[in-house]
Short mmCIF file of C-alpha atoms in Angstrom, two decimals:
data_model
loop_
_atom_site.label_atom_id
_atom_site.label_comp_id
_atom_site.label_asym_id
_atom_site.label_seq_id
_atom_site.Cartn_x
_atom_site.Cartn_y
_atom_site.Cartn_z
CA MET A 1083 -12.61 66.93 55.56
CA ASP A 1084 -12.59 63.36 54.34
CA THR A 1085 -11.63 61.46 57.45
CA THR A 1086 -11.46 58.13 55.63
CA GLN A 1087 -8.12 59.15 54.12
CA LEU A 1088 -6.79 60.01 57.57
CA LEU A 1089 -8.19 56.79 58.95
CA LYS A 1090 -6.25 54.67 56.50
CA GLY A 1091 -3.01 55.92 57.94
CA VAL A 1092 -3.86 55.20 61.54
CA LEU A 1093 -6.09 52.16 61.32
CA ASP A 1094 -3.19 49.85 62.16
CA LEU A 1095 -2.50 51.83 65.29
CA ALA A 1096 -6.14 51.97 66.32
CA VAL A 1097 -6.63 48.25 65.77
CA LEU A 1098 -3.45 47.39 67.67
CA ALA A 1099 -4.56 49.57 70.55
CA VAL A 1100 -7.97 47.94 70.73
CA VAL A 1101 -6.58 44.41 70.56
CA ALA A 1102 -3.85 45.24 73.07
CA GLU A 1103 -6.56 46.20 75.52
CA GLU A 1104 -8.27 42.84 75.15
CA ASP A 1105 -8.34 40.00 72.62
CA GLY A 1106 -11.21 40.27 70.22
CA TYR A 1107 -12.73 38.79 67.07
CA GLY A 1108 -13.36 40.80 63.92
CA TYR A 1109 -16.69 42.33 64.70
CA ASP A 1110 -15.77 42.85 68.34
CA VAL A 1111 -12.77 44.95 67.26
CA LEU A 1112 -14.93 46.86 64.79
CA ARG A 1113 -17.51 47.59 67.44
CA ARG A 1114 -14.94 48.82 69.92
CA LEU A 1115 -13.39 51.09 67.28
CA ARG A 1116 -16.79 52.54 66.46
CA ALA A 1117 -17.69 52.88 70.12
CA GLY A 1118 -14.41 54.73 70.53
CA GLY A 1119 -15.50 57.29 67.99
CA LEU A 1120 -14.25 55.94 64.66
CA VAL A 1121 -17.80 55.61 63.38
CA GLU A 1122 -16.81 55.81 59.72
CA VAL A 1123 -14.55 52.80 59.77
CA GLY A 1124 -15.51 50.12 57.26
CA ASP A 1125 -15.91 46.54 58.43
CA ALA A 1126 -13.94 44.97 55.60
CA SER A 1127 -11.13 47.46 56.24
CA VAL A 1128 -10.90 46.38 59.85
CA TYR A 1129 -11.05 42.67 59.01
CA GLY A 1130 -8.40 43.14 56.32
CA THR A 1131 -6.20 45.14 58.68
CA LEU A 1132 -6.44 42.42 61.30
CA ARG A 1133 -5.30 39.93 58.69
CA ARG A 1134 -2.37 42.09 57.61
CA LEU A 1135 -1.23 42.66 61.18
CA TYR A 1136 -1.51 38.94 61.75
CA ALA A 1137 0.53 38.18 58.63
CA ALA A 1138 3.14 40.69 59.81
CA GLY A 1139 3.43 38.95 63.16
CA ALA A 1140 1.93 41.75 65.23
CA LEU A 1141 -1.13 39.70 66.09
CA THR A 1142 -1.75 36.10 66.88
CA SER A 1143 -5.03 34.42 66.09
CA TYR A 1144 -7.00 31.51 67.42
CA VAL A 1145 -10.34 30.02 66.60
CA VAL A 1146 -13.06 29.67 69.20
CA PRO A 1147 -15.79 27.23 68.22
CA SER A 1148 -19.32 28.31 68.87
CA ASP A 1149 -22.22 26.06 69.78
CA GLU A 1150 -24.69 28.37 68.16
CA GLY A 1151 -23.11 29.33 64.88
CA PRO A 1152 -19.94 29.67 62.84
CA HIS A 1153 -16.63 29.72 64.67
CA ARG A 1154 -15.05 33.01 65.72
CA LYS A 1155 -11.51 33.98 64.92
CA TYR A 1156 -9.99 35.86 67.82
CA TYR A 1157 -6.92 38.04 67.60
CA GLY A 1158 -4.49 38.82 70.38
CA ILE A 1159 -1.42 41.01 70.39
CA THR A 1160 2.10 39.57 70.24
CA PRO A 1161 5.24 41.07 71.83
CA ALA A 1162 6.18 42.32 68.36
CA GLY A 1163 2.76 43.89 68.14
CA ARG A 1164 3.28 45.65 71.48
CA ASP A 1165 6.60 47.02 70.26
CA GLN A 1166 4.92 48.22 67.09
CA LEU A 1167 2.09 49.78 69.08
CA GLU A 1168 4.56 51.56 71.33
CA ALA A 1169 6.67 52.85 68.47
CA GLN A 1170 3.67 53.94 66.40
CA THR A 1171 2.07 55.59 69.42
CA LYS A 1172 5.22 57.66 69.83
CA ASP A 1173 5.23 58.51 66.12
CA TRP A 1174 1.58 59.41 66.27
CA THR A 1175 1.99 61.62 69.32
CA THR A 1176 4.93 63.43 67.78
CA PHE A 1177 3.15 63.76 64.48
CA THR A 1178 -0.09 65.09 65.91
CA GLU A 1179 1.72 67.51 68.17
CA THR A 1180 3.61 68.79 65.19
CA VAL A 1181 0.51 69.17 63.09
CA THR A 1182 -1.39 70.71 65.98
CA ASP A 1183 1.35 73.19 66.45
CA LEU A 1184 1.34 73.96 62.77
CA LEU A 1185 -2.38 74.57 62.87
CA ARG A 1186 -2.44 76.60 66.05
CA PRO A 1187 -1.48 79.97 64.52
CA ALA A 1188 -4.49 79.80 62.19
CA ARG A 1189 -6.93 79.35 65.02
CA PRO A 1190 -7.52 82.86 66.32
CA ASP A 1191 -9.07 83.99 63.07
CA ARG A 1192 -9.76 81.38 60.47
CA ARG A 1193 -11.97 83.59 58.43
CA ASP A 1194 -9.08 85.69 57.22
CA HIS A 1195 -6.27 83.49 55.97
CA ARG A 1196 -4.43 86.42 54.44
CA GLN A 1197 -3.74 87.80 57.83
CA PRO A 1198 -0.11 86.99 58.73
CA ALA A 1199 0.22 84.31 61.33
CA VAL A 1200 1.24 85.65 64.68
CA PRO A 1201 3.04 83.09 66.83
CA GLU A 1202 1.53 82.59 70.22
CA GLY A 1203 3.73 81.94 73.18
CA ALA A 1204 7.15 80.43 73.03
CA ARG A 1205 7.81 77.89 70.32
CA PRO A 1206 10.75 75.62 70.33
CA MET B 540 -20.89 36.24 73.16
CA THR B 541 -22.72 34.00 70.81
CA THR B 542 -25.24 35.35 68.43
CA THR B 543 -27.93 33.34 66.78
CA VAL B 544 -29.36 34.63 63.57
CA PRO B 545 -32.30 33.06 61.76
CA ARG B 546 -31.26 30.12 59.66
CA GLN B 547 -32.23 31.92 56.47
CA THR B 548 -29.87 34.74 57.36
CA ALA B 549 -27.15 32.28 58.27
CA LEU B 550 -27.48 30.73 54.81
CA GLU B 551 -27.43 34.16 53.16
CA ILE B 552 -24.30 35.05 55.09
CA ALA B 553 -22.67 31.79 54.04
CA GLY B 554 -23.62 32.58 50.44
CA PHE B 555 -22.17 36.09 50.69
CA VAL B 556 -18.92 34.81 52.18
CA GLU B 557 -18.74 32.21 49.43
CA GLN B 558 -19.07 34.97 46.82
CA VAL B 559 -16.38 37.02 48.55
CA ARG B 560 -14.16 33.96 48.46
CA THR B 561 -14.82 33.62 44.74
CA HIS B 562 -13.62 37.19 44.22
CA LEU B 563 -10.48 36.28 46.11
CA GLY B 564 -9.98 33.32 43.80
CA ASP B 565 -6.53 34.41 42.65
CA LEU B 566 -5.11 34.23 46.18
CA THR B 567 -3.78 31.11 47.79
CA GLU B 568 -6.12 29.03 49.86
CA GLU B 569 -4.21 30.09 52.97
CA GLU B 570 -4.58 33.80 52.22
CA ARG B 571 -8.23 33.33 51.43
CA GLU B 572 -8.80 31.47 54.66
CA GLU B 573 -6.99 34.18 56.62
CA LEU B 574 -9.18 36.83 55.04
CA THR B 575 -12.50 35.07 55.37
CA GLY B 576 -11.97 32.78 58.36
CA GLY B 577 -14.42 33.87 61.05
CA LEU B 578 -16.06 36.28 58.63
CA GLU B 579 -19.39 34.49 58.86
CA ALA B 580 -19.47 34.94 62.63
CA ASP B 581 -18.51 38.60 62.27
CA LEU B 582 -21.21 39.27 59.68
CA ALA B 583 -23.79 37.38 61.73
CA ASP B 584 -22.97 39.64 64.69
CA GLN B 585 -23.09 42.75 62.55
CA LEU B 586 -26.52 41.84 61.22
CA ALA B 587 -27.77 40.81 64.64
CA ASP B 588 -26.53 44.16 65.91
CA GLY B 589 -28.71 46.08 63.52
CA ALA B 590 -26.59 46.34 60.40
CA VAL B 591 -28.42 45.74 57.13
CA TRP B 592 -27.32 43.97 53.98
CA SER B 593 -26.90 47.23 52.11
CA ASP B 594 -24.17 48.20 54.61
CA LEU B 595 -22.12 45.31 53.32
CA GLY B 596 -22.43 46.27 49.69
CA ASP B 597 -21.70 43.74 46.99
CA ALA B 598 -19.31 40.86 47.42
CA ARG B 599 -16.90 42.19 44.80
CA SER B 600 -16.26 45.54 46.49
CA TYR B 601 -16.24 43.87 49.90
CA ALA B 602 -13.53 41.54 48.69
CA ALA B 603 -11.63 44.50 47.20
CA GLU B 604 -11.77 46.36 50.52
CA LEU B 605 -10.62 43.30 52.45
CA ARG B 606 -7.79 42.83 50.00
CA GLN B 607 -6.67 46.44 50.13
CA ALA B 608 -6.77 46.64 53.93
CA ALA B 609 -4.87 43.40 54.13
CA GLY B 610 -2.18 44.79 51.87
CA LEU B 611 -2.72 42.15 49.21
CA PRO B 612 -2.52 42.93 45.50
CA ALA B 613 -5.72 44.04 43.84
CA ALA B 614 -7.67 41.49 41.87
CA PRO B 615 -6.30 40.88 38.41
CA ARG B 616 -8.11 42.82 35.71
CA ARG B 617 -9.18 39.75 33.84
CA LEU B 618 -12.15 37.86 35.09
CA PRO B 619 -11.29 35.37 37.77
CA ARG B 620 -10.08 32.42 35.80
CA PRO B 621 -12.19 29.33 36.21
CA VAL B 622 -10.62 27.67 39.17
CA VAL B 623 -9.59 24.15 38.32
CA PRO B 624 -10.67 22.23 41.39
CA THR B 625 -7.65 20.89 43.18
CA ALA B 626 -7.68 18.42 46.02
CA SER B 627 -7.60 21.24 48.55
CA HIS B 628 -10.55 22.94 46.85
CA VAL B 629 -12.57 19.75 46.95
CA GLU B 630 -11.61 19.21 50.55
CA ALA B 631 -12.55 22.75 51.47
CA ALA B 632 -15.86 22.36 49.64
CA LEU B 633 -16.60 19.16 51.54
CA ASP B 634 -15.71 20.85 54.81
CA ARG B 635 -17.94 23.78 53.98
CA CYS B 636 -20.84 21.47 53.11
CA ARG B 637 -20.29 19.65 56.36
CA SER B 638 -20.21 22.80 58.45
CA ALA B 639 -23.22 24.20 56.58
CA VAL B 640 -25.19 21.07 57.44
CA ASP B 641 -23.94 21.27 61.01
CA ARG B 642 -25.10 24.84 61.28
CA VAL B 643 -28.56 24.04 59.94
CA VAL B 644 -28.79 21.04 62.24
CA GLN B 645 -27.66 22.98 65.29
CA ALA B 646 -29.95 25.92 64.56
CA ASP B 647 -32.95 24.62 66.51
CA GLY B 648 -33.76 22.33 69.36
CA TRP B 649 -35.96 20.10 67.26
CA THR B 650 -33.46 19.78 64.41
CA ARG B 651 -30.81 18.81 66.94
CA GLY B 652 -33.17 16.16 68.30
CA ALA B 653 -34.09 14.85 64.87
CA TRP B 654 -30.43 14.75 63.88
CA SER B 655 -29.43 12.77 66.94
CA VAL B 656 -32.08 10.19 66.05
CA LEU B 657 -30.82 10.04 62.47
CA VAL B 658 -27.27 9.56 63.71
CA GLU B 659 -28.46 6.61 65.78
CA LEU B 660 -30.16 5.19 62.70
CA ARG B 661 -26.96 5.15 60.65
CA PRO B 662 -26.67 1.34 60.86
CA VAL B 663 -29.97 1.11 58.99
CA TRP B 664 -28.39 3.03 56.14
CA TRP B 665 -25.31 0.81 56.24
CA VAL B 666 -27.48 -2.26 55.75
CA ALA B 667 -29.63 -0.52 53.14
CA ARG B 668 -26.70 0.50 50.97
CA ALA B 669 -25.31 -3.01 51.09
CA TRP B 670 -28.66 -4.37 49.98
CA ILE B 671 -28.88 -1.74 47.23
CA ALA B 672 -25.42 -2.67 45.97
CA VAL B 673 -26.18 -6.39 45.75
CA THR B 674 -29.64 -5.78 44.30
CA LEU B 675 -28.13 -3.48 41.70
CA LEU B 676 -25.74 -6.24 40.76
CA ASP B 677 -28.70 -8.62 40.63
CA VAL B 678 -30.65 -6.31 38.34
CA VAL B 679 -27.72 -5.57 36.05
CA ALA B 680 -26.42 -9.13 35.91
CA GLY B 681 -29.35 -11.20 34.77
CA PRO B 682 -32.68 -11.06 32.99
CA TYR B 683 -35.49 -9.26 34.71
CA GLU B 684 -36.49 -10.66 38.03
CA PRO B 685 -38.65 -9.10 40.65
CA VAL B 686 -36.64 -7.29 43.28
CA SER B 687 -36.57 -9.54 46.30
CA VAL B 688 -35.43 -9.06 49.86
CA VAL B 689 -32.61 -11.53 49.35
CA PRO B 690 -31.19 -10.98 45.88
CA SER B 691 -31.33 -14.25 43.96
CA LEU B 692 -28.46 -13.81 41.48
CA VAL B 693 -27.39 -16.82 39.44
CA ASN B 694 -26.98 -19.35 42.16
CA PRO B 695 -29.55 -19.54 44.97
CA LEU B 696 -26.72 -19.63 47.49
CA LEU B 697 -24.78 -16.73 46.01
CA GLY B 698 -27.39 -14.06 46.80
CA PRO B 699 -27.58 -14.50 50.56
CA VAL B 700 -23.80 -14.98 50.88
CA LEU B 701 -23.05 -11.88 48.84
CA LEU B 702 -25.64 -9.89 50.77
CA ALA B 703 -24.17 -10.95 54.10
CA ALA B 704 -20.68 -10.04 52.91
CA ALA B 705 -21.87 -6.67 51.62
CA VAL B 706 -23.67 -5.86 54.88
CA LEU B 707 -20.57 -6.77 56.86
CA GLY B 708 -18.37 -4.65 54.61
CA SER B 709 -20.74 -1.70 54.66
CA VAL B 710 -21.01 -1.76 58.45
CA LEU B 711 -17.23 -1.96 58.82
CA VAL B 712 -16.87 1.01 56.47
CA GLY B 713 -19.51 2.86 58.48
CA LEU B 714 -17.64 2.13 61.68
CA GLY B 715 -14.45 3.42 60.04
CA ARG B 716 -12.66 0.06 60.31
CA VAL B 717 -12.27 -0.59 56.58
CA TRP B 718 -11.23 1.51 53.60
CA PRO B 719 -12.47 4.15 52.73
CA GLY B 720 -13.73 4.67 56.26
CA SER B 721 -16.05 7.37 57.50
CA GLY B 722 -15.80 10.87 58.92
CA PRO B 723 -14.03 14.11 58.02
CA ASP B 724 -10.50 13.45 59.30
CA ARG B 725 -9.32 11.35 56.39
CA PRO B 726 -7.41 11.89 53.16
CA ILE B 727 -9.49 13.63 50.55
CA ALA B 728 -9.48 10.72 48.09
CA ARG B 729 -11.10 8.44 50.64
CA ARG B 730 -13.71 11.02 51.52
CA VAL B 731 -14.58 11.50 47.85
CA VAL B 732 -14.83 7.76 47.30
CA LEU B 733 -17.27 7.42 50.17
CA VAL B 734 -19.37 10.37 49.02
CA VAL B 735 -19.54 9.01 45.46
CA LEU B 736 -20.48 5.52 46.67
CA ASN B 737 -23.18 6.86 48.96
CA VAL B 738 -24.63 9.09 46.25
CA LEU B 739 -24.69 6.11 43.88
CA ALA B 740 -26.46 4.06 46.54
CA ILE B 741 -29.07 6.79 46.87
CA LEU B 742 -29.55 7.17 43.11
CA ALA B 743 -29.48 3.46 42.23
CA PRO B 744 -33.00 2.65 43.52
CA VAL B 745 -34.36 5.58 41.51
CA TRP B 746 -32.71 4.19 38.41
CA MET B 747 -34.00 0.68 39.10
CA GLN B 748 -37.48 2.06 39.64
CA ILE B 749 -37.41 3.92 36.35
CA SER B 750 -35.84 1.23 34.25
CA MET B 751 -37.91 -1.71 35.36
CA PRO B 752 -41.53 -0.99 34.51
CA GLY B 753 -40.67 -0.34 30.83
CA TYR B 754 -38.75 -3.55 30.79
CA VAL B 755 -41.65 -5.40 32.29
CA VAL B 756 -44.40 -3.88 30.19
CA GLY B 757 -42.40 -4.11 26.97
CA TYR B 758 -41.47 -7.74 27.07
CA TYR B 759 -43.12 -9.60 29.85
CA ASP B 760 -46.74 -8.56 29.88
CA ASP B 761 -47.73 -12.04 28.85
CA GLY B 762 -45.17 -13.68 31.02
CA TYR B 763 -47.42 -14.34 33.94
CA ASP B 764 -46.70 -18.03 34.14
CA ASP B 765 -43.00 -17.63 33.62
CA TYR B 766 -42.56 -15.01 36.23
CA GLY B 767 -45.19 -16.30 38.55
CA ALA B 768 -45.54 -15.00 42.03
CA GLY B 769 -42.92 -12.33 41.63
CA TYR B 770 -44.75 -10.89 38.71
CA ALA B 771 -47.95 -10.87 40.72
CA GLU B 772 -46.01 -8.92 43.37
CA GLY B 773 -44.98 -6.50 40.71
CA ARG B 774 -48.63 -5.96 39.96
CA ALA B 775 -49.47 -5.61 43.63
CA SER B 776 -50.91 -2.16 43.04
CA VAL B 777 -53.80 -3.87 41.28
CA GLY B 778 -54.51 -6.04 44.33
CA PRO B 779 -56.03 -9.49 44.76
CA GLY B 780 -59.44 -10.55 43.52
CA LEU B 781 -61.48 -9.96 40.38
CA HIS B 782 -60.72 -7.12 38.02
CA LEU B 783 -62.21 -5.63 34.91
CA GLY B 784 -59.17 -4.04 33.33
CA GLN B 785 -57.55 -2.07 36.13
CA LYS B 786 -60.80 -1.67 38.06
CA ARG B 787 -61.56 -3.94 40.94
CA VAL B 788 -64.76 -5.95 40.86
CA THR B 789 -65.89 -6.42 44.44
CA ASN B 790 -69.07 -8.31 43.76
CA VAL B 791 -71.08 -9.73 40.86
CA PHE B 792 -74.85 -9.59 40.43
CA ALA B 793 -76.58 -11.91 38.00
CA TYR B 794 -80.00 -11.27 36.47
CA GLY B 795 -82.16 -13.87 34.80
CA PRO B 796 -83.68 -13.64 31.32
CA GLY B 797 -86.71 -12.04 32.91
CA GLY B 798 -84.57 -9.21 34.30
CA LYS B 799 -84.88 -10.32 37.91
CA PRO B 800 -81.89 -10.72 40.24
CA ILE B 801 -80.70 -14.30 40.70
CA PRO B 802 -80.02 -14.94 44.40
CA ALA B 803 -76.98 -17.17 43.75
CA VAL B 804 -74.97 -18.18 40.71
CA GLN B 805 -71.77 -20.23 40.54
CA LEU B 806 -69.29 -18.77 38.03
CA PHE B 807 -66.53 -20.60 36.20
CA ASP B 808 -64.07 -19.47 33.56
CA GLN B 809 -63.33 -20.98 30.13
CA ASP B 810 -61.14 -23.65 31.74
CA GLY B 811 -63.69 -24.66 34.30
CA GLN B 812 -61.80 -22.90 37.06
CA PRO B 813 -63.95 -21.15 39.65
CA LEU B 814 -64.20 -17.45 38.84
CA ALA B 815 -63.56 -16.72 42.48
CA GLN B 816 -63.23 -13.55 44.45
CA SER B 817 -60.22 -13.39 46.76
CA ALA B 818 -60.93 -13.70 50.46
CA GLU B 819 -58.61 -10.72 50.89
CA ALA B 820 -60.50 -8.53 48.43
CA SER B 821 -61.85 -6.22 51.10
CA THR B 822 -62.95 -2.65 50.48
CA GLY B 823 -62.63 0.46 52.60
CA ARG B 824 -60.60 1.01 55.72
CA GLY B 825 -61.24 0.98 59.45
CA ALA B 826 -64.92 0.95 60.34
CA GLU B 827 -65.78 1.14 56.64
CA ARG B 828 -63.90 -2.05 55.80
CA ARG B 829 -66.02 -4.78 54.21
CA ALA B 830 -64.73 -8.29 53.64
CA PRO B 831 -66.35 -10.79 51.26
CA CYS B 832 -67.98 -13.86 52.82
CA PRO B 833 -68.13 -17.09 50.83
CA ALA B 834 -71.02 -19.47 50.42
CA TYR B 835 -70.38 -22.90 51.94
CA ASN B 836 -70.78 -26.29 50.40
CA GLY B 837 -70.46 -28.31 53.55
CA ALA B 838 -67.28 -26.92 55.06
CA THR B 839 -65.84 -25.79 51.72
CA PRO B 840 -65.92 -22.02 51.21
CA LEU B 841 -66.98 -21.05 47.73
CA PHE B 842 -65.90 -17.60 46.64
CA ASN B 843 -67.34 -18.06 43.17
CA VAL B 844 -70.95 -17.95 44.33
CA PHE B 845 -72.33 -14.49 43.65
CA PRO B 846 -73.44 -12.15 44.97
CA LEU B 847 -71.05 -12.70 47.87
CA ASP B 848 -72.21 -11.75 51.33
CA GLN B 849 -70.29 -9.05 53.12
CA VAL B 850 -69.30 -8.41 56.67
CA ALA B 851 -67.88 -5.36 58.41
CA LEU B 852 -64.47 -6.40 59.68
CA ARG B 853 -61.69 -4.14 60.84
CA ARG B 854 -59.12 -6.79 59.97
CA GLY B 855 -58.83 -10.36 58.75
CA THR B 856 -61.10 -12.33 56.48
CA CYS B 857 -64.64 -13.65 56.78
CA GLU B 858 -64.58 -16.99 58.63
CA PRO B 859 -67.42 -19.52 59.09
CA GLU B 860 -68.01 -18.29 62.63
CA THR B 861 -67.92 -14.60 61.69
CA LYS B 862 -71.16 -12.93 62.71
CA GLY B 863 -73.02 -10.12 61.06
CA ARG B 864 -72.75 -11.08 57.41
CA THR B 865 -75.21 -9.37 55.14
CA THR B 866 -76.40 -10.03 51.64
CA PRO B 867 -75.81 -6.96 49.52
CA THR B 868 -78.67 -5.29 47.75
CA PRO B 869 -78.37 -5.56 43.97
CA PRO B 870 -77.41 -2.25 42.38
CA LEU B 871 -80.42 -2.51 40.09
CA ALA B 872 -83.70 -3.96 41.32
CA GLU B 873 -84.46 -5.17 37.84
CA VAL B 874 -82.98 -4.97 34.36
CA PRO B 875 -84.81 -5.08 31.03
CA PRO B 876 -85.90 -8.62 30.26
CA LEU B 877 -84.40 -10.35 27.25
CA GLU B 878 -86.77 -10.43 24.32
CA THR B 879 -85.29 -13.67 23.07
CA THR B 880 -83.41 -16.13 25.18
CA ARG B 881 -80.39 -17.81 23.72
CA SER B 882 -82.21 -21.11 23.27
CA GLY B 883 -84.98 -19.23 21.54
CA ALA B 884 -82.49 -17.54 19.19
CA GLY B 885 -80.90 -20.86 18.37
CA GLY B 886 -84.27 -22.47 17.60
#
């Protein structure tokens, strides 16, 4: 499955989560996302997402001069960003649970999709 | 964490970011800065961390990805219209130049050291540009004159006064006391004025250098007397002493009608002036330096008596008390004797 399509939908959430943990500059955020398992994530996508979240007020940014090279632009989360993170985390959890539940019946035997799905356990 | 990448890479990154910015040319300066601010540091880290250029792709698609992720409209279909430079563009360009120079300067210990020395030497430049300005005026204003330390201008007093005023003004500008001032934190118009003036001051001597020799050769080749000492200065590359065309004559050897060397002849020109070697007409450098030594008539040195003796001197000229003078060996021991002497031909 093409995970890049999935990624697009949740990149905001992932970036917010990483920045909420600790302020970071563009590449720092990218590295932490990749270290967290999102190895496919594109650098320009992350940098662009940071910018959009900043423009939307979810992030704040500040520049840290460097003695050795170009300045770094750090991002930190704002209260609005925390609210957004919280709300989206809830949405995400609900959504994934729903999808997981939807997928569960297919698990026992994926090789035969024609077989009628048999519900397992009690479902709400 | 700070990451240092080789200067070449830093320049490549700056170039890439510049291209990305070009592809974001339809956005406002603020949006562009938000998208690309800090990008150089991020890319430097990525590359230092093992990424390769091919991971970045081309600037156009990189810009498109940035744009899309940032939720900005895609680039217009038409080619990015030529951006008419506005004040903010010019200012941003100046800032980028400045930071690019800073980065190059800060890249190494030795460049930092050299830069700090150059910064201390700024007053030298302030004086130099003042001198260039007045000299330029001098060159443009009147007929050709040799460039002198104190520009002469029309009135002998005007040159020094103008030069002093220009130096004062230039130093005050350099110190930021007088319009247009110095340094990055000023209105863009004043920065541009200073840059233009400084560039002119750098280019002006080149222009003077190019324009003058033609001027001199074309009209004043025979103007020796009129232009006197200054003209001689202009010809300083030829040097003092005797010359045959452009070639220096360091000594003269006379041979008699019989073809034998004459130990001493006194030479005079058509006006009865001594055809004299210059005391400064030395040859070679260091241990190889040879200075001409005159013959003496009483206490009077005669530099028109040839062949001149020579002495090895590291510096200075041959004085009566100088020891070690030698008589040079004639280049030819003998030349063919004349079949008829001049008196014979006349008779």
